[in-house]
Amino acid sequence: MAEGRRGAARSETARLAILEATARQFAGSGFDHLTMEGIAADAGVGKQTIYRWWPSKAALVAEALIEGMLLPDRFVPADTGDIRRDLADWLDDLFAFVGDPAHDTLVRSLFAVAIEHADVGTRLRENLGTSLVAARMDSAVAAGQIPPDAPRTEIVELLVGGVVFRILNRTPITPDTSGRLVAAVLGA
Amino acid sequence: MAEGRRGAARSETARLAILEATARQFAGSGFDHLTMEGIAADAGVGKQTIYRWWPSKAALVAEALIEGMLLPDRFVPADTGDIRRDLADWLDDLFAFVGDPAHDTLVRSLFAVAIEHADVGTRLRENLGTSLVAARMDSAVAAGQIPPDAPRTEIVELLVGGVVFRILNRTPITPDTSGRLVAAVLGA
Amino acid sequence: MAEGRRGAARSETARLAILEATARQFAGSGFDHLTMEGIAADAGVGKQTIYRWWPSKAALVAEALIEGMLLPDRFVPADTGDIRRDLADWLDDLFAFVGDPAHDTLVRSLFAVAIEHADVGTRLRENLGTSLVAARMDSAVAAGQIPPDAPRTEIVELLVGGVVFRILNRTPITPDTSGRLVAAVLGA
Amino acid sequence: MAEGRRGAARSETARLAILEATARQFAGSGFDHLTMEGIAADAGVGKQTIYRWWPSKAALVAEALIEGMLLPDRFVPADTGDIRRDLADWLDDLFAFVGDPAHDTLVRSLFAVAIEHADVGTRLRENLGTSLVAARMDSAVAAGQIPPDAPRTEIVELLVGGVVFRILNRTPITPDTSGRLVAAVLGA
DNA sequence: ACCTAAACGAGACGGTACGTCTCGTCTTTCT
DNA sequence: AGAAAGACGAGACGTACCGTCTCGTTTAGGT
């Protein structure tokens, strides 16, 4: 292999054990109670092995996110031909997840970290399916369901923002929440 | 005098010194680098005096917020008679503040804390002026600028959410951002 | 009453409650775990009332000792006419007290404090009955049981020293210990 | 090699720095003003490094004593053939040390700790040379200077006790003190 | 088959901050 | 004025983690 490295290769076993321990502890007790020593002990790994490959706790979380260990891999909008319904369904999925009390610690910690660490934020946005929703909007334009000059970027932005605001605000979710939000941005 | 308390009364001097130290350190280095010992030293106060009255760092931040030591007391929407313009101006104010690199640490830390601690969240929402905007929307309905059946709650929610999303997402703000967001929720 | 003092007189109730609390805590947990706050709480007294009248914990202990709240008021040597027997009996009393496991904390703390604080030391020596033993020695000289040139001061000193050394050394006491010590200083 | 230890070995440098700091502070201000934080700072060491290896301040003092950092390594009785003189000289050494005002804090604290902590007591007794004196007494018996049935153990006990009592009692030492004590236990 | 070198588990190290406890002082209210 | 109550500035306690630095052990190319 190209450049002649000597010595043992990076242990994939250790890498996964570390990320799994990270995910476990993060989901259980949140970012604040995440400790390098706890992860190392949980993963059965030396602390140095963590510091060798990751610069910070945020980096660990970001990678665990990428590996799909913290969130469903993606929230994917369907394409039934009815853009309103598809958007509302996607929002429902989102609200169901973030509104589940079992995920409360995880979700709050995750968004808090995302706000402070750009890499986690980028990754999280991706996991929420924003880019897929944007694509779905494009196809709705092509199908003539939305006027071409509709501010699509802003609409996606507002909808995801609405989700974040509900988390921030602890507003209880009702069955018609998604519909009302979609109506607010697409008109009645 | 009603209930006969004995012993020295709580020191208002100490209380303010502590909150000011909290605000100073928070604005300077964010929530993560906020330490009880640092605040105590900065305020010239014993640690116990802090623990006697506040249960956590988050409580300190919440109270500093209430005292108006962290944010402008309120972002207040104007009432020029033109609801679109007033909303856009209010958003511009908000974006100007949260987009200012000098406030980056403060803003990110504040929203991160708000997501994890309900009391900070409630207070922060108030400081952003959400309830004033809601009232402004009501008056716009009275003035016939918005149809009475417009989903006003959702609109406010989406707009603030949009701001939060921009923070999360680090999207650069352009001069027309506010107008575009308002247009997206109120129609063109 | 001579010099015209004004205001309330010192409360004897409080004084005794404080000394009793001191004795209780001292006997229970030793000097190290004696705290001003604990004494005040136990005595149902404000801390200032203690500080107003005593300069230190050692002073409290010394006074509790004087009040006879820590040790039997005095270890008194009998006068049966047989100086050897009287000394041995007195030593037996002493050993019985200091060797009792129930008094271990009390005794060790007391001697430790006595070594560091002259006032406690003086008072403790008095409580052990040293001056009475010296007097008993004098009468033994008068009775012709001890030669007049015997180093009486040194003998008392050595005997009490022997007791202290046994405490220091944790040597178990046997029934003949006292007799052997007396024999060592008075000859067989 | 036998039991496969892993991880870094204990740092002898740190160990000695800690004991030296302990000895320094102890000799300077006594046991009461000995603080773990002070020792750690003085030794340039983290507090945990102390707690990792020693359970208490007393244990630190005991080990500093063993290392000969607090007292002359041993008070050794000479053997000139004259047991009376040798004992008196040894006592003189002892009195010279414990009577020196420069050693007052050290000596009092040391004996106070010794009374409360068995391990310090054992070690202190050894440092005073008790076992060497006992051996010297044996050789005096062999040389016919002391009758074989003399209560040697008790004599050593009483002599050391006499020293402790003088400390407790703050009796000033005169040049003939040692001689008088020896005479009291060995006869004229 | 050796040799080197990197990664690994373990864990000691110098530090910082935690939240609690006690100190001795000061202030307030009551007696 | 004395006393009970209790807030205050100070600072040590013992613990938990931080990020770095040895240790010996294991693994895997070079030679």
PDB file of C-alpha atoms in Angstrom, chain C residues 1-143:
ATOM      1  CA  MET C   1     -22.762  46.198  93.027  1.00  0.00           C
ATOM      2  CA  ALA C   2     -19.347  47.839  92.527  1.00  0.00           C
ATOM      3  CA  GLU C   3     -18.927  48.887  88.855  1.00  0.00           C
ATOM      4  CA  GLY C   4     -22.267  49.611  87.269  1.00  0.00           C
ATOM      5  CA  ARG C   5     -22.682  47.108  84.484  1.00  0.00           C
ATOM      6  CA  ARG C   6     -25.702  47.559  82.225  1.00  0.00           C
ATOM      7  CA  GLY C   7     -27.667  45.211  80.095  1.00  0.00           C
ATOM      8  CA  ALA C   8     -28.440  41.564  80.545  1.00  0.00           C
ATOM      9  CA  ALA C   9     -26.158  39.442  82.683  1.00  0.00           C
ATOM     10  CA  ARG C  10     -24.368  36.405  81.293  1.00  0.00           C
ATOM     11  CA  SER C  11     -26.680  33.445  80.993  1.00  0.00           C
ATOM     12  CA  GLU C  12     -25.563  30.588  83.232  1.00  0.00           C
ATOM     13  CA  THR C  13     -27.995  28.329  81.410  1.00  0.00           C
ATOM     14  CA  ALA C  14     -26.283  28.997  78.127  1.00  0.00           C
ATOM     15  CA  ARG C  15     -22.850  28.553  79.693  1.00  0.00           C
ATOM     16  CA  LEU C  16     -23.683  25.122  81.027  1.00  0.00           C
ATOM     17  CA  ALA C  17     -25.499  24.031  77.891  1.00  0.00           C
ATOM     18  CA  ILE C  18     -22.390  24.917  75.902  1.00  0.00           C
ATOM     19  CA  LEU C  19     -20.030  23.062  78.207  1.00  0.00           C
ATOM     20  CA  GLU C  20     -22.283  20.046  78.298  1.00  0.00           C
ATOM     21  CA  ALA C  21     -22.534  20.009  74.540  1.00  0.00           C
ATOM     22  CA  THR C  22     -18.759  20.309  74.366  1.00  0.00           C
ATOM     23  CA  ALA C  23     -18.304  17.394  76.751  1.00  0.00           C
ATOM     24  CA  ARG C  24     -20.844  15.290  74.890  1.00  0.00           C
ATOM     25  CA  GLN C  25     -19.279  15.826  71.495  1.00  0.00           C
ATOM     26  CA  PHE C  26     -15.758  15.538  72.788  1.00  0.00           C
ATOM     27  CA  ALA C  27     -16.391  12.266  74.582  1.00  0.00           C
ATOM     28  CA  GLY C  28     -18.232  10.963  71.562  1.00  0.00           C
ATOM     29  CA  SER C  29     -16.016  11.865  68.673  1.00  0.00           C
ATOM     30  CA  GLY C  30     -12.850  13.433  69.995  1.00  0.00           C
ATOM     31  CA  PHE C  31     -11.306  16.823  69.604  1.00  0.00           C
ATOM     32  CA  ASP C  32     -10.859  16.612  65.840  1.00  0.00           C
ATOM     33  CA  HIS C  33     -14.563  16.287  65.175  1.00  0.00           C
ATOM     34  CA  LEU C  34     -15.455  18.967  67.667  1.00  0.00           C
ATOM     35  CA  THR C  35     -16.951  21.916  65.774  1.00  0.00           C
ATOM     36  CA  MET C  36     -18.145  25.238  67.032  1.00  0.00           C
ATOM     37  CA  GLU C  37     -21.240  24.960  64.879  1.00  0.00           C
ATOM     38  CA  GLY C  38     -21.965  21.508  66.204  1.00  0.00           C
ATOM     39  CA  ILE C  39     -21.651  22.653  69.788  1.00  0.00           C
ATOM     40  CA  ALA C  40     -23.846  25.694  69.172  1.00  0.00           C
ATOM     41  CA  ALA C  41     -26.538  23.596  67.520  1.00  0.00           C
ATOM     42  CA  ASP C  42     -26.349  20.906  70.183  1.00  0.00           C
ATOM     43  CA  ALA C  43     -26.535  23.496  72.945  1.00  0.00           C
ATOM     44  CA  GLY C  44     -29.298  25.452  71.216  1.00  0.00           C
ATOM     45  CA  VAL C  45     -27.187  28.553  71.292  1.00  0.00           C
ATOM     46  CA  GLY C  46     -25.907  31.102  68.805  1.00  0.00           C
ATOM     47  CA  LYS C  47     -22.295  30.771  67.735  1.00  0.00           C
ATOM     48  CA  GLN C  48     -21.553  34.273  68.871  1.00  0.00           C
ATOM     49  CA  THR C  49     -22.447  33.344  72.416  1.00  0.00           C
ATOM     50  CA  ILE C  50     -19.586  30.879  72.380  1.00  0.00           C
ATOM     51  CA  TYR C  51     -17.109  33.238  70.789  1.00  0.00           C
ATOM     52  CA  ARG C  52     -18.106  35.955  73.231  1.00  0.00           C
ATOM     53  CA  TRP C  53     -16.883  33.967  76.213  1.00  0.00           C
ATOM     54  CA  TRP C  54     -14.287  31.488  75.034  1.00  0.00           C
ATOM     55  CA  PRO C  55     -11.336  32.172  72.775  1.00  0.00           C
ATOM     56  CA  SER C  56     -10.870  28.651  71.436  1.00  0.00           C
ATOM     57  CA  LYS C  57     -11.988  25.067  71.442  1.00  0.00           C
ATOM     58  CA  ALA C  58      -9.174  24.211  73.826  1.00  0.00           C
ATOM     59  CA  ALA C  59     -10.556  26.713  76.321  1.00  0.00           C
ATOM     60  CA  LEU C  60     -13.940  25.049  76.116  1.00  0.00           C
ATOM     61  CA  VAL C  61     -12.402  21.674  76.768  1.00  0.00           C
ATOM     62  CA  ALA C  62     -10.344  23.029  79.654  1.00  0.00           C
ATOM     63  CA  GLU C  63     -13.430  24.471  81.261  1.00  0.00           C
ATOM     64  CA  ALA C  64     -15.459  21.324  80.708  1.00  0.00           C
ATOM     65  CA  LEU C  65     -12.620  19.492  82.415  1.00  0.00           C
ATOM     66  CA  ILE C  66     -12.757  21.894  85.349  1.00  0.00           C
ATOM     67  CA  GLU C  67     -16.482  21.355  85.610  1.00  0.00           C
ATOM     68  CA  GLY C  68     -15.814  17.665  85.917  1.00  0.00           C
ATOM     69  CA  MET C  69     -17.731  16.864  82.772  1.00  0.00           C
ATOM     70  CA  LEU C  70     -14.997  14.861  81.106  1.00  0.00           C
ATOM     71  CA  LEU C  71     -13.157  12.978  83.824  1.00  0.00           C
ATOM     72  CA  PRO C  72     -13.991  11.739  87.310  1.00  0.00           C
ATOM     73  CA  ASP C  73     -13.356  14.798  89.415  1.00  0.00           C
ATOM     74  CA  ARG C  74     -10.128  13.479  90.770  1.00  0.00           C
ATOM     75  CA  PHE C  75      -8.241  10.263  91.079  1.00  0.00           C
ATOM     76  CA  VAL C  76      -7.631  10.305  94.830  1.00  0.00           C
ATOM     77  CA  PRO C  77      -4.992   8.087  96.455  1.00  0.00           C
ATOM     78  CA  ALA C  78      -6.153   6.406  99.666  1.00  0.00           C
ATOM     79  CA  ASP C  79      -4.150   6.423 102.871  1.00  0.00           C
ATOM     80  CA  THR C  80      -4.177   2.950 104.358  1.00  0.00           C
ATOM     81  CA  GLY C  81      -0.782   3.431 105.940  1.00  0.00           C
ATOM     82  CA  ASP C  82       0.834   1.254 103.233  1.00  0.00           C
ATOM     83  CA  ILE C  83       2.298   3.611 100.617  1.00  0.00           C
ATOM     84  CA  ARG C  84       3.070   0.841  98.125  1.00  0.00           C
ATOM     85  CA  ARG C  85      -0.451  -0.410  98.213  1.00  0.00           C
ATOM     86  CA  ASP C  86      -1.948   3.065  98.030  1.00  0.00           C
ATOM     87  CA  LEU C  87       0.129   4.005  95.016  1.00  0.00           C
ATOM     88  CA  ALA C  88      -0.667   0.746  93.271  1.00  0.00           C
ATOM     89  CA  ASP C  89      -4.384   1.186  93.928  1.00  0.00           C
ATOM     90  CA  TRP C  90      -4.293   4.721  92.591  1.00  0.00           C
ATOM     91  CA  LEU C  91      -2.493   3.507  89.471  1.00  0.00           C
ATOM     92  CA  ASP C  92      -5.037   0.733  89.107  1.00  0.00           C
ATOM     93  CA  ASP C  93      -7.823   3.285  89.158  1.00  0.00           C
ATOM     94  CA  LEU C  94      -6.055   5.288  86.504  1.00  0.00           C
ATOM     95  CA  PHE C  95      -5.333   2.285  84.312  1.00  0.00           C
ATOM     96  CA  ALA C  96      -8.874   1.039  84.695  1.00  0.00           C
ATOM     97  CA  PHE C  97     -10.157   4.343  83.389  1.00  0.00           C
ATOM     98  CA  VAL C  98      -7.722   4.994  80.571  1.00  0.00           C
ATOM     99  CA  GLY C  99      -7.644   1.347  79.569  1.00  0.00           C
ATOM    100  CA  ASP C 100     -11.420   1.116  79.203  1.00  0.00           C
ATOM    101  CA  PRO C 101     -12.155   0.906  75.465  1.00  0.00           C
ATOM    102  CA  ALA C 102     -15.263   3.019  76.028  1.00  0.00           C
ATOM    103  CA  HIS C 103     -13.002   5.885  77.038  1.00  0.00           C
ATOM    104  CA  ASP C 104     -10.464   5.422  74.304  1.00  0.00           C
ATOM    105  CA  THR C 105     -11.478   8.348  72.108  1.00  0.00           C
ATOM    106  CA  LEU C 106     -11.932  10.614  75.103  1.00  0.00           C
ATOM    107  CA  VAL C 107      -8.619   9.728  76.711  1.00  0.00           C
ATOM    108  CA  ARG C 108      -6.525   9.962  73.578  1.00  0.00           C
ATOM    109  CA  SER C 109      -8.073  13.238  72.513  1.00  0.00           C
ATOM    110  CA  LEU C 110      -7.674  14.635  75.979  1.00  0.00           C
ATOM    111  CA  PHE C 111      -3.978  13.848  76.256  1.00  0.00           C
ATOM    112  CA  ALA C 112      -3.365  15.028  72.725  1.00  0.00           C
ATOM    113  CA  VAL C 113      -4.998  18.366  73.487  1.00  0.00           C
ATOM    114  CA  ALA C 114      -3.166  18.556  76.787  1.00  0.00           C
ATOM    115  CA  ILE C 115       0.187  18.192  75.060  1.00  0.00           C
ATOM    116  CA  GLU C 116      -0.577  21.075  72.744  1.00  0.00           C
ATOM    117  CA  HIS C 117      -2.404  23.398  75.111  1.00  0.00           C
ATOM    118  CA  ALA C 118      -0.805  24.285  78.423  1.00  0.00           C
ATOM    119  CA  ASP C 119      -4.053  25.183  80.167  1.00  0.00           C
ATOM    120  CA  VAL C 120      -5.644  21.850  79.382  1.00  0.00           C
ATOM    121  CA  GLY C 121      -2.410  20.129  80.419  1.00  0.00           C
ATOM    122  CA  THR C 122      -2.319  21.835  83.790  1.00  0.00           C
ATOM    123  CA  ARG C 123      -5.912  21.035  84.451  1.00  0.00           C
ATOM    124  CA  LEU C 124      -5.554  17.428  83.316  1.00  0.00           C
ATOM    125  CA  ARG C 125      -2.551  16.852  85.592  1.00  0.00           C
ATOM    126  CA  GLU C 126      -4.586  18.155  88.468  1.00  0.00           C
ATOM    127  CA  ASN C 127      -7.441  15.816  87.622  1.00  0.00           C
ATOM    128  CA  LEU C 128      -5.102  12.838  87.612  1.00  0.00           C
ATOM    129  CA  GLY C 129      -4.423  13.566  91.261  1.00  0.00           C
ATOM    130  CA  THR C 130      -0.692  14.248  91.013  1.00  0.00           C
ATOM    131  CA  SER C 131      -0.658  16.815  93.787  1.00  0.00           C
ATOM    132  CA  LEU C 132      -2.594  14.495  96.072  1.00  0.00           C
ATOM    133  CA  VAL C 133      -0.127  11.727  95.364  1.00  0.00           C
ATOM    134  CA  ALA C 134       2.732  14.061  96.169  1.00  0.00           C
ATOM    135  CA  ALA C 135       1.081  14.849  99.501  1.00  0.00           C
ATOM    136  CA  ARG C 136       0.560  11.146 100.139  1.00  0.00           C
ATOM    137  CA  MET C 137       4.273  10.628  99.545  1.00  0.00           C
ATOM    138  CA  ASP C 138       5.102  13.287 102.074  1.00  0.00           C
ATOM    139  CA  SER C 139       2.983  11.533 104.706  1.00  0.00           C
ATOM    140  CA  ALA C 140       4.733   8.272 103.878  1.00  0.00           C
ATOM    141  CA  VAL C 141       8.051   9.958 104.603  1.00  0.00           C
ATOM    142  CA  ALA C 142       6.635  11.176 107.898  1.00  0.00           C
ATOM    143  CA  ALA C 143       5.531   7.612 108.624  1.00  0.00           C
TER     144      ALA C 143
END
